[in-house]
Short mmCIF file of N, CA and C in Angstrom, two decimals:
data_model
loop_
_atom_site.label_atom_id
_atom_site.label_comp_id
_atom_site.label_asym_id
_atom_site.label_seq_id
_atom_site.Cartn_x
_atom_site.Cartn_y
_atom_site.Cartn_z
N MET O 2 18.92 -0.77 31.16
CA MET O 2 20.30 -0.39 30.90
C MET O 2 20.37 0.20 29.49
N PRO O 3 21.17 1.24 29.28
CA PRO O 3 21.29 1.86 27.96
C PRO O 3 21.79 0.87 26.90
N ARG O 4 21.28 1.06 25.68
CA ARG O 4 21.67 0.23 24.54
C ARG O 4 22.52 1.07 23.59
N PHE O 5 23.45 0.39 22.90
CA PHE O 5 24.37 1.07 22.00
C PHE O 5 24.49 0.28 20.70
N LEU O 6 24.48 1.01 19.60
CA LEU O 6 24.73 0.43 18.29
C LEU O 6 26.22 0.52 18.03
N ALA O 7 26.82 -0.61 17.75
CA ALA O 7 28.23 -0.66 17.39
C ALA O 7 28.31 -0.97 15.90
N VAL O 8 28.95 -0.09 15.14
CA VAL O 8 29.05 -0.25 13.70
C VAL O 8 30.50 -0.51 13.33
N TYR O 9 30.74 -1.66 12.71
CA TYR O 9 32.08 -2.00 12.26
C TYR O 9 32.39 -1.22 10.99
N THR O 10 33.60 -0.66 10.92
CA THR O 10 34.01 0.07 9.71
C THR O 10 35.28 -0.54 9.15
N MET O 11 35.42 -0.41 7.83
CA MET O 11 36.61 -0.90 7.15
C MET O 11 36.83 -0.05 5.90
N ARG O 12 38.03 0.47 5.76
CA ARG O 12 38.37 1.25 4.56
C ARG O 12 38.45 0.31 3.37
N HIS O 13 37.95 0.77 2.24
CA HIS O 13 37.96 -0.06 1.04
C HIS O 13 39.37 -0.48 0.66
N GLU O 14 40.34 0.42 0.81
CA GLU O 14 41.71 0.09 0.43
C GLU O 14 42.30 -0.99 1.35
N ASP O 15 41.89 -1.02 2.61
CA ASP O 15 42.37 -2.06 3.52
C ASP O 15 41.78 -3.42 3.15
N PHE O 16 40.51 -3.43 2.79
CA PHE O 16 39.86 -4.66 2.36
C PHE O 16 40.50 -5.15 1.06
N ASP O 17 40.74 -4.24 0.12
CA ASP O 17 41.39 -4.62 -1.14
C ASP O 17 42.79 -5.18 -0.91
N ARG O 18 43.53 -4.58 0.01
CA ARG O 18 44.88 -5.06 0.34
C ARG O 18 44.80 -6.48 0.93
N PHE O 19 43.81 -6.71 1.79
CA PHE O 19 43.61 -8.03 2.38
C PHE O 19 43.31 -9.05 1.28
N ARG O 20 42.41 -8.69 0.38
CA ARG O 20 42.02 -9.62 -0.70
C ARG O 20 43.14 -9.83 -1.71
N ALA O 21 44.13 -8.95 -1.74
CA ALA O 21 45.27 -9.11 -2.64
C ALA O 21 46.33 -10.06 -2.06
N MET O 22 46.20 -10.40 -0.78
CA MET O 22 47.13 -11.33 -0.15
C MET O 22 46.93 -12.72 -0.77
N PRO O 23 47.96 -13.56 -0.73
CA PRO O 23 47.76 -14.94 -1.20
C PRO O 23 46.60 -15.60 -0.45
N LYS O 24 45.87 -16.46 -1.15
CA LYS O 24 44.68 -17.10 -0.58
C LYS O 24 44.99 -17.82 0.73
N ALA O 25 46.13 -18.48 0.80
CA ALA O 25 46.48 -19.21 2.03
C ALA O 25 46.62 -18.25 3.21
N GLU O 26 47.17 -17.06 2.98
CA GLU O 26 47.30 -16.07 4.06
C GLU O 26 45.94 -15.55 4.48
N GLN O 27 45.06 -15.29 3.50
CA GLN O 27 43.70 -14.84 3.83
C GLN O 27 42.98 -15.90 4.66
N ASP O 28 43.11 -17.15 4.23
CA ASP O 28 42.45 -18.25 4.95
C ASP O 28 42.97 -18.37 6.38
N ALA O 29 44.28 -18.16 6.57
CA ALA O 29 44.85 -18.24 7.91
C ALA O 29 44.31 -17.13 8.80
N VAL O 30 44.22 -15.91 8.26
CA VAL O 30 43.67 -14.79 9.02
C VAL O 30 42.20 -15.06 9.34
N ASP O 31 41.45 -15.53 8.34
CA ASP O 31 40.04 -15.83 8.55
C ASP O 31 39.85 -16.89 9.63
N ALA O 32 40.63 -17.96 9.59
CA ALA O 32 40.50 -19.05 10.56
C ALA O 32 40.77 -18.54 11.98
N LEU O 33 41.84 -17.78 12.13
CA LEU O 33 42.18 -17.23 13.44
C LEU O 33 41.13 -16.22 13.89
N GLY O 34 40.75 -15.32 12.99
CA GLY O 34 39.80 -14.26 13.32
C GLY O 34 38.42 -14.78 13.71
N VAL O 35 37.94 -15.79 13.00
CA VAL O 35 36.63 -16.36 13.31
C VAL O 35 36.66 -17.00 14.69
N GLN O 36 37.74 -17.70 15.01
CA GLN O 36 37.89 -18.31 16.33
C GLN O 36 37.93 -17.22 17.42
N GLN O 37 38.71 -16.17 17.18
CA GLN O 37 38.80 -15.07 18.15
C GLN O 37 37.45 -14.36 18.30
N TRP O 38 36.74 -14.18 17.19
CA TRP O 38 35.43 -13.51 17.21
C TRP O 38 34.47 -14.30 18.09
N ALA O 39 34.43 -15.62 17.92
CA ALA O 39 33.54 -16.46 18.74
C ALA O 39 33.90 -16.36 20.22
N ALA O 40 35.19 -16.36 20.51
CA ALA O 40 35.63 -16.24 21.91
C ALA O 40 35.27 -14.86 22.47
N TRP O 41 35.40 -13.82 21.65
CA TRP O 41 35.03 -12.46 22.08
C TRP O 41 33.54 -12.42 22.39
N GLU O 42 32.71 -12.99 21.50
CA GLU O 42 31.27 -13.01 21.73
C GLU O 42 30.92 -13.76 23.01
N GLU O 43 31.62 -14.86 23.26
CA GLU O 43 31.36 -15.64 24.48
C GLU O 43 31.72 -14.82 25.73
N ARG O 44 32.87 -14.12 25.70
CA ARG O 44 33.28 -13.29 26.84
C ARG O 44 32.29 -12.17 27.12
N HIS O 45 31.66 -11.65 26.09
CA HIS O 45 30.78 -10.48 26.24
C HIS O 45 29.31 -10.82 26.04
N ALA O 46 28.97 -12.09 26.12
CA ALA O 46 27.59 -12.53 25.88
C ALA O 46 26.58 -11.79 26.75
N GLY O 47 26.95 -11.46 27.96
CA GLY O 47 26.03 -10.77 28.86
C GLY O 47 25.70 -9.34 28.44
N SER O 48 26.52 -8.77 27.58
CA SER O 48 26.29 -7.39 27.10
C SER O 48 25.67 -7.34 25.71
N ILE O 49 25.71 -8.46 24.98
CA ILE O 49 25.25 -8.46 23.59
C ILE O 49 23.75 -8.70 23.55
N LEU O 50 23.02 -7.73 22.98
CA LEU O 50 21.56 -7.85 22.82
C LEU O 50 21.20 -8.38 21.44
N ASP O 51 21.99 -8.03 20.43
CA ASP O 51 21.75 -8.43 19.05
C ASP O 51 23.11 -8.61 18.40
N LYS O 52 23.43 -9.83 17.98
CA LYS O 52 24.72 -10.10 17.35
C LYS O 52 24.86 -9.42 16.00
N GLY O 53 23.76 -8.90 15.47
CA GLY O 53 23.84 -8.18 14.21
C GLY O 53 24.39 -9.05 13.12
N GLY O 54 25.33 -8.50 12.37
CA GLY O 54 25.93 -9.25 11.26
C GLY O 54 26.75 -8.34 10.39
N MET O 55 27.38 -8.95 9.42
CA MET O 55 28.17 -8.19 8.45
C MET O 55 27.21 -7.76 7.33
N VAL O 56 27.53 -6.66 6.69
CA VAL O 56 26.68 -6.14 5.63
C VAL O 56 27.47 -5.99 4.33
N GLY O 57 26.76 -5.95 3.22
CA GLY O 57 27.39 -5.88 1.91
C GLY O 57 27.26 -4.50 1.28
N LYS O 58 27.22 -4.51 -0.04
CA LYS O 58 27.19 -3.26 -0.80
C LYS O 58 25.96 -2.43 -0.47
N THR O 59 26.09 -1.12 -0.65
CA THR O 59 25.09 -0.17 -0.22
C THR O 59 24.29 0.40 -1.40
N MET O 60 22.99 0.54 -1.19
CA MET O 60 22.13 1.31 -2.08
C MET O 60 21.63 2.48 -1.25
N ARG O 61 21.67 3.66 -1.80
CA ARG O 61 21.22 4.85 -1.07
C ARG O 61 19.95 5.38 -1.72
N VAL O 62 18.95 5.64 -0.89
CA VAL O 62 17.69 6.21 -1.34
C VAL O 62 17.71 7.69 -0.98
N LYS O 63 17.54 8.53 -2.00
CA LYS O 63 17.51 9.98 -1.79
C LYS O 63 16.26 10.53 -2.46
N ARG O 64 16.02 11.79 -2.26
CA ARG O 64 14.83 12.41 -2.86
C ARG O 64 14.79 12.26 -4.37
N ASP O 65 15.99 12.25 -4.97
CA ASP O 65 16.02 12.20 -6.44
C ASP O 65 16.21 10.78 -6.98
N GLY O 66 16.12 9.76 -6.13
CA GLY O 66 16.18 8.39 -6.62
C GLY O 66 17.04 7.47 -5.79
N ILE O 67 17.28 6.31 -6.37
CA ILE O 67 18.05 5.25 -5.73
C ILE O 67 19.31 5.00 -6.55
N ALA O 68 20.44 4.88 -5.86
CA ALA O 68 21.69 4.64 -6.57
C ALA O 68 22.66 3.88 -5.67
N SER O 69 23.63 3.26 -6.28
CA SER O 69 24.71 2.62 -5.51
C SER O 69 25.44 3.69 -4.72
N ALA O 70 25.93 3.32 -3.56
CA ALA O 70 26.67 4.26 -2.73
C ALA O 70 27.86 3.54 -2.12
N SER O 71 28.76 4.30 -1.56
CA SER O 71 29.94 3.74 -0.93
C SER O 71 30.10 4.32 0.47
N ASN O 72 30.43 3.46 1.42
CA ASN O 72 30.71 3.91 2.78
C ASN O 72 31.63 2.88 3.43
N ALA O 73 32.05 3.15 4.61
CA ALA O 73 32.98 2.26 5.31
C ALA O 73 32.27 1.26 6.22
N LEU O 74 30.95 1.25 6.22
CA LEU O 74 30.20 0.35 7.11
C LEU O 74 30.28 -1.08 6.60
N CYS O 75 30.56 -2.02 7.51
CA CYS O 75 30.63 -3.42 7.08
C CYS O 75 29.92 -4.37 8.03
N GLY O 76 29.34 -3.86 9.13
CA GLY O 76 28.61 -4.72 10.03
C GLY O 76 28.12 -3.95 11.24
N TYR O 77 27.34 -4.63 12.07
CA TYR O 77 26.80 -3.97 13.27
C TYR O 77 26.52 -4.99 14.36
N LEU O 78 26.31 -4.47 15.56
CA LEU O 78 26.00 -5.26 16.74
C LEU O 78 25.32 -4.32 17.72
N VAL O 79 24.46 -4.83 18.59
CA VAL O 79 23.84 -4.01 19.63
C VAL O 79 24.25 -4.56 20.99
N VAL O 80 24.76 -3.67 21.84
CA VAL O 80 25.17 -4.06 23.18
C VAL O 80 24.47 -3.18 24.21
N GLU O 81 24.51 -3.63 25.46
CA GLU O 81 24.05 -2.77 26.54
C GLU O 81 25.22 -2.56 27.49
N ALA O 82 25.27 -1.36 28.04
CA ALA O 82 26.34 -1.00 28.98
C ALA O 82 25.86 0.20 29.78
N ALA O 83 26.50 0.45 30.89
CA ALA O 83 26.11 1.57 31.75
C ALA O 83 26.35 2.91 31.06
N THR O 84 27.46 3.03 30.32
CA THR O 84 27.81 4.30 29.66
C THR O 84 28.36 4.00 28.27
N ILE O 85 28.47 5.03 27.46
CA ILE O 85 29.05 4.85 26.13
C ILE O 85 30.53 4.46 26.24
N GLU O 86 31.20 4.97 27.25
CA GLU O 86 32.60 4.60 27.47
C GLU O 86 32.73 3.11 27.79
N ASP O 87 31.82 2.61 28.63
CA ASP O 87 31.82 1.19 28.94
C ASP O 87 31.53 0.36 27.69
N ALA O 88 30.60 0.82 26.88
CA ALA O 88 30.29 0.12 25.63
C ALA O 88 31.52 0.11 24.72
N ALA O 89 32.21 1.23 24.61
CA ALA O 89 33.40 1.30 23.76
C ALA O 89 34.48 0.35 24.25
N ARG O 90 34.65 0.27 25.56
CA ARG O 90 35.69 -0.62 26.11
C ARG O 90 35.45 -2.09 25.75
N ILE O 91 34.21 -2.46 25.56
CA ILE O 91 33.90 -3.84 25.16
C ILE O 91 34.63 -4.20 23.87
N PHE O 92 34.84 -3.22 23.00
CA PHE O 92 35.39 -3.46 21.67
C PHE O 92 36.90 -3.22 21.54
N GLU O 93 37.55 -2.84 22.63
CA GLU O 93 38.98 -2.51 22.55
C GLU O 93 39.84 -3.63 21.97
N THR O 94 39.50 -4.86 22.24
CA THR O 94 40.30 -5.98 21.76
C THR O 94 39.53 -6.83 20.74
N HIS O 95 38.56 -6.25 20.09
CA HIS O 95 37.73 -7.00 19.14
C HIS O 95 38.56 -7.42 17.93
N PRO O 96 38.39 -8.67 17.46
CA PRO O 96 39.15 -9.15 16.31
C PRO O 96 38.95 -8.34 15.03
N HIS O 97 37.85 -7.62 14.94
CA HIS O 97 37.63 -6.78 13.75
C HIS O 97 38.79 -5.81 13.57
N ILE O 98 39.34 -5.32 14.68
CA ILE O 98 40.44 -4.35 14.58
C ILE O 98 41.80 -4.93 14.99
N THR O 99 41.81 -6.11 15.62
CA THR O 99 43.10 -6.68 16.04
C THR O 99 43.60 -7.78 15.11
N THR O 100 42.71 -8.42 14.36
CA THR O 100 43.10 -9.51 13.47
C THR O 100 42.70 -9.22 12.03
N PHE O 101 41.45 -8.85 11.83
CA PHE O 101 40.96 -8.54 10.50
C PHE O 101 41.38 -7.12 10.12
N PRO O 102 41.23 -6.73 8.85
CA PRO O 102 41.67 -5.39 8.43
C PRO O 102 40.65 -4.30 8.73
N GLY O 103 39.87 -4.47 9.79
CA GLY O 103 38.87 -3.46 10.15
C GLY O 103 39.52 -2.15 10.58
N ASP O 104 38.85 -1.08 10.26
CA ASP O 104 39.33 0.27 10.57
C ASP O 104 38.96 0.69 11.98
N GLY O 105 37.76 0.30 12.42
CA GLY O 105 37.32 0.72 13.75
C GLY O 105 35.92 0.21 14.04
N VAL O 106 35.44 0.58 15.21
CA VAL O 106 34.07 0.27 15.62
C VAL O 106 33.49 1.57 16.18
N ASP O 107 32.46 2.10 15.54
CA ASP O 107 31.80 3.31 16.02
C ASP O 107 30.68 2.91 16.97
N ILE O 108 30.63 3.57 18.12
CA ILE O 108 29.63 3.27 19.15
C ILE O 108 28.68 4.46 19.28
N MET O 109 27.38 4.19 19.18
CA MET O 109 26.38 5.24 19.27
C MET O 109 25.24 4.81 20.20
N PRO O 110 24.79 5.71 21.07
CA PRO O 110 23.66 5.34 21.92
C PRO O 110 22.38 5.22 21.08
N ILE O 111 21.56 4.27 21.44
CA ILE O 111 20.24 4.16 20.83
C ILE O 111 19.32 4.98 21.73
N VAL O 112 18.76 6.03 21.18
CA VAL O 112 18.06 7.00 22.01
C VAL O 112 16.55 6.83 22.02
N THR O 113 16.03 5.89 21.26
CA THR O 113 14.60 5.64 21.29
C THR O 113 14.33 4.37 22.10
N ASP O 114 13.15 4.29 22.66
CA ASP O 114 12.76 3.09 23.39
C ASP O 114 12.55 1.95 22.42
N PRO O 115 12.84 0.72 22.87
CA PRO O 115 12.61 -0.44 21.98
C PRO O 115 11.13 -0.57 21.66
N ALA O 116 10.86 -1.13 20.51
CA ALA O 116 9.46 -1.36 20.11
C ALA O 116 8.81 -2.35 21.07
N PRO O 117 7.52 -2.16 21.34
CA PRO O 117 6.82 -3.08 22.28
C PRO O 117 6.75 -4.48 21.75
#
């Protein structure tokens, strides 16, 4: 079955706005979101190949050296589905975009065969 990389995105200004909320409000969103995330993973366990994880600050390697970089990527997951549309539908109600201040989830087919 085809595999898809799902990349969680979040705009820096949305994250900053979330972190500017009172701590009690952040904690309430986190508590609800973590519970919803676990339930989402349980509902879609049959499609999840790699739970991935959240990622932090970026370093970019280029021909002229290594430097800090900025992007909207904040996590990833690998799923399998019959089509890219089916893979995308898995994320329609994901807490990253329904509870947390996530911007979206980008879905891309993995076009190489898995390593032996």
